[in-house]
XYZ file of C-alpha atoms in Angstrom:
265
model
C 0.000 0.000 0.000
C 2.873 2.350 0.755
C 4.353 1.804 -2.719
C 0.931 2.359 -4.295
C 0.473 5.598 -2.360
C 3.868 6.846 -3.489
C 3.095 6.000 -7.113
C -0.205 7.833 -6.880
C 1.629 10.779 -5.400
C 4.148 10.877 -8.221
C 1.373 10.837 -10.805
C -0.542 13.550 -8.960
C 2.555 15.708 -8.657
C 2.799 15.795 -12.439
C -0.794 16.909 -12.942
C -1.447 20.370 -11.460
C -3.739 21.065 -14.406
C -6.417 19.097 -12.572
C -5.777 21.263 -9.485
C -3.696 18.966 -7.326
C -2.531 20.894 -4.296
C 0.788 20.448 -2.487
C 1.075 20.940 1.255
C 2.930 19.998 4.426
C 0.902 17.989 6.916
C 2.285 16.976 10.320
C 1.207 13.730 11.915
C 0.205 15.923 14.885
C -0.420 19.667 14.717
C 0.328 19.977 18.437
C 3.052 18.049 20.271
C 4.430 18.142 23.798
C 7.696 19.863 24.641
C 10.582 17.504 24.033
C 8.700 15.498 21.418
C 9.766 15.218 17.806
C 7.808 16.495 14.826
C 7.014 14.304 11.832
C 5.382 15.683 8.690
C 4.536 14.543 5.183
C 4.839 16.418 1.925
C 1.503 15.653 0.289
C 0.047 16.028 -3.189
C -3.648 15.513 -3.734
C -7.114 16.962 -3.934
C -9.699 18.065 -1.387
C -7.171 17.916 1.469
C -6.488 14.230 0.862
C -3.099 13.371 -0.540
C -0.345 10.858 -1.098
C 3.013 11.212 0.692
C 6.002 12.307 -1.339
C 9.525 10.981 -0.991
C 12.069 13.538 0.214
C 14.477 14.436 -2.590
C 16.809 17.316 -1.642
C 17.525 18.146 -5.287
C 13.826 18.815 -5.942
C 13.690 21.643 -3.400
C 15.155 25.127 -3.526
C 14.704 25.400 0.228
C 13.408 23.380 3.151
C 13.627 25.073 6.541
C 12.691 24.816 10.203
C 11.892 28.154 11.874
C 11.293 28.787 15.563
C 11.649 31.905 17.677
C 13.246 33.804 14.795
C 15.876 31.143 14.172
C 16.013 29.665 10.674
C 17.667 26.281 10.200
C 18.006 24.474 6.872
C 16.289 21.108 7.055
C 18.792 18.343 6.355
C 16.539 15.513 5.281
C 17.722 12.219 3.884
C 17.009 11.294 0.300
C 14.169 8.795 0.130
C 12.677 9.614 3.525
C 8.959 8.971 4.040
C 7.668 10.819 6.029
C 9.674 13.511 4.297
C 10.251 15.769 7.321
C 11.417 14.475 10.695
C 12.587 16.990 13.298
C 13.903 15.732 16.642
C 12.968 17.859 19.672
C 12.602 21.274 17.986
C 11.941 23.088 21.277
C 8.773 24.689 22.601
C 7.038 27.421 20.644
C 5.329 27.999 17.322
C 7.238 25.860 14.833
C 7.187 26.883 11.169
C 8.207 24.480 8.422
C 8.624 25.736 4.863
C 9.311 23.837 1.676
C 9.812 25.410 -1.744
C 10.274 23.262 -4.837
C 12.174 23.564 -8.064
C 10.156 24.063 -11.225
C 8.505 21.074 -12.862
C 7.173 21.128 -16.420
C 3.826 19.836 -17.603
C 2.537 19.441 -21.170
C -1.051 20.317 -22.027
C -2.325 18.366 -24.988
C -5.742 20.031 -24.961
C -6.716 23.644 -24.319
C -9.730 22.591 -22.253
C -7.532 21.109 -19.508
C -5.533 24.303 -19.080
C -8.639 26.477 -19.272
C -10.333 24.419 -16.552
C -7.307 24.754 -14.272
C -7.105 28.511 -14.864
C -10.822 28.995 -14.238
C -10.646 26.993 -11.006
C -7.784 29.149 -9.758
C -9.558 32.396 -10.709
C -7.970 33.501 -13.966
C -11.065 34.175 -16.112
C -9.091 36.214 -18.651
C -6.658 33.417 -19.460
C -8.042 32.763 -22.945
C -7.589 36.389 -23.991
C -4.104 36.522 -22.465
C -3.145 33.269 -24.187
C -4.413 34.391 -27.582
C -2.828 37.849 -27.300
C 0.539 36.147 -27.072
C -0.158 34.021 -30.144
C 0.262 30.778 -28.227
C -0.925 27.393 -29.509
C -4.129 25.855 -28.169
C -2.639 22.382 -27.844
C 0.682 20.733 -27.061
C 2.033 23.626 -25.003
C 3.932 23.597 -21.713
C 3.500 25.086 -18.255
C 6.026 25.057 -15.418
C 5.041 25.207 -11.769
C 6.589 25.608 -8.331
C 5.253 24.911 -4.850
C 5.621 27.196 -1.829
C 4.315 25.452 1.292
C 4.244 26.391 4.971
C 2.829 24.683 8.062
C 2.324 25.976 11.602
C 2.834 23.459 14.427
C 2.385 24.054 18.139
C 5.135 22.634 20.352
C 4.543 22.789 24.097
C 2.940 26.155 24.904
C 3.226 27.063 21.187
C 4.051 30.709 21.876
C 5.289 32.734 18.941
C 4.148 34.211 15.668
C 4.388 33.483 11.984
C 6.693 35.560 9.827
C 7.494 36.320 6.238
C 10.049 33.758 5.096
C 10.985 35.156 1.687
C 9.347 32.484 -0.427
C 8.307 33.919 -3.787
C 4.673 33.599 -2.785
C 3.400 32.712 0.675
C 0.737 33.121 3.303
C 1.671 34.828 6.560
C -0.623 34.054 9.483
C -1.491 37.208 11.431
C -2.565 35.193 14.480
C -1.227 32.136 16.265
C -3.860 29.406 15.833
C -2.702 27.590 18.984
C -2.721 30.516 21.423
C -4.945 33.272 20.003
C -8.711 33.713 19.975
C -9.943 32.843 16.480
C -13.639 33.293 17.169
C -13.682 36.110 14.596
C -11.674 34.069 12.090
C -8.069 33.403 11.089
C -6.395 36.539 9.663
C -3.756 35.984 6.979
C -1.757 38.051 4.512
C -0.919 36.731 1.044
C 2.385 37.834 -0.462
C 3.876 37.651 -3.931
C 7.510 38.670 -4.322
C 7.361 40.222 -0.872
C 4.383 42.461 -1.586
C 0.741 42.052 -0.523
C -1.375 40.416 -3.200
C -4.708 42.258 -3.350
C -7.946 40.792 -4.682
C -6.584 37.246 -4.852
C -8.670 34.114 -4.494
C -7.929 31.955 -1.464
C -9.240 28.404 -1.648
C -9.943 27.094 1.852
C -9.972 23.381 2.675
C -11.622 22.627 6.028
C -11.240 19.127 7.499
C -13.598 18.289 10.372
C -12.786 15.824 13.177
C -14.777 13.128 11.339
C -12.408 13.621 8.337
C -15.049 15.168 6.080
C -13.693 18.059 4.037
C -15.522 21.160 2.914
C -14.130 23.713 0.477
C -14.974 27.388 0.191
C -13.448 30.565 -1.207
C -12.202 33.770 0.359
C -10.608 36.824 -1.232
C -7.877 39.165 -0.063
C -8.590 42.857 0.391
C -6.574 45.834 -0.845
C -3.916 45.078 1.780
C -3.619 41.468 0.624
C -5.353 40.264 3.775
C -8.316 38.025 4.487
C -10.091 36.849 7.618
C -11.203 33.253 7.159
C -13.829 31.667 9.422
C -12.487 28.633 11.285
C -13.846 26.123 13.795
C -12.288 24.475 16.868
C -11.034 20.954 16.257
C -10.667 21.451 12.501
C -7.548 21.402 10.300
C -7.112 23.863 7.437
C -5.251 24.381 4.213
C -5.250 27.750 2.457
C -4.241 27.656 -1.210
C -3.579 30.484 -3.681
C -2.042 30.408 -7.152
C -0.152 32.970 -9.230
C -0.243 32.391 -12.993
C 2.190 34.403 -15.078
C 3.973 34.160 -18.446
C 7.056 31.973 -18.313
C 10.440 33.472 -19.218
C 11.108 33.530 -22.937
C 13.458 31.035 -24.497
C 12.261 27.874 -22.766
C 9.565 25.297 -23.488
C 7.032 26.534 -20.903
C 4.819 29.428 -21.951
C 3.113 29.790 -18.540
C 4.391 29.443 -14.989
C 2.242 28.895 -11.900
C 3.282 29.393 -8.278
C 1.250 27.588 -5.617
C 1.182 28.952 -2.063
C -0.150 26.730 0.720
C -0.568 27.223 4.461
C -1.669 24.441 6.811
C -2.557 24.594 10.491
C -5.147 23.318 12.953
C -7.405 24.996 15.486
C -7.372 23.343 18.929
C -10.593 21.680 20.004
C -10.586 23.530 23.321
């Protein structure tokens, strides 16, 4: 079953055109002081995914951040779970993982159009045609920019901008702050707030059912997303831009993901 799951994950990782998300999911969102942290890199849909093998050469960065200290994550090639941190210390632990670009070929326009519509790019057809691009057999490249918040011990601390090309920054600590009015986040692209962007929210209840809804950032690139105690969340947002000239890809997408959980009490 483990081999099957990994094969499914590899296939899914090559198919973002059908909106497969990429995220970091710990085995436990809250751990006791002195305990280790174990997390999977997952690819899938509707907050259900297959674990990915850790390959250092597929990442541009993989880091462990706590209390302002940034440490490169030194994983071992082939590890599953991909991230294993021994006794990180008490506080709000932030894990980030940013991938190298992968290229995907679209044989049919409809597949790319469906992906773009899902991720809120309704003008993609006009933009594509303005550039004189073919409607079939064209390439897109994509990168993943994932972050997870984990509470260790008392979980004190706050999220921070990490410098990923696109990322969510949590404006509250889900393990210590009152989220009765929602979870405030800021979405960044190249270090600047991304206004008017779609945020796809995946909400997993304690019974493992998943609901999906949309939010949108304001002029400051911020959104307040309703959350519930005992639920786990993934926020997803995509940038879609022309790829650099001279290569096979004609489009490049950047996928930001933030995962966290809200304590049950």
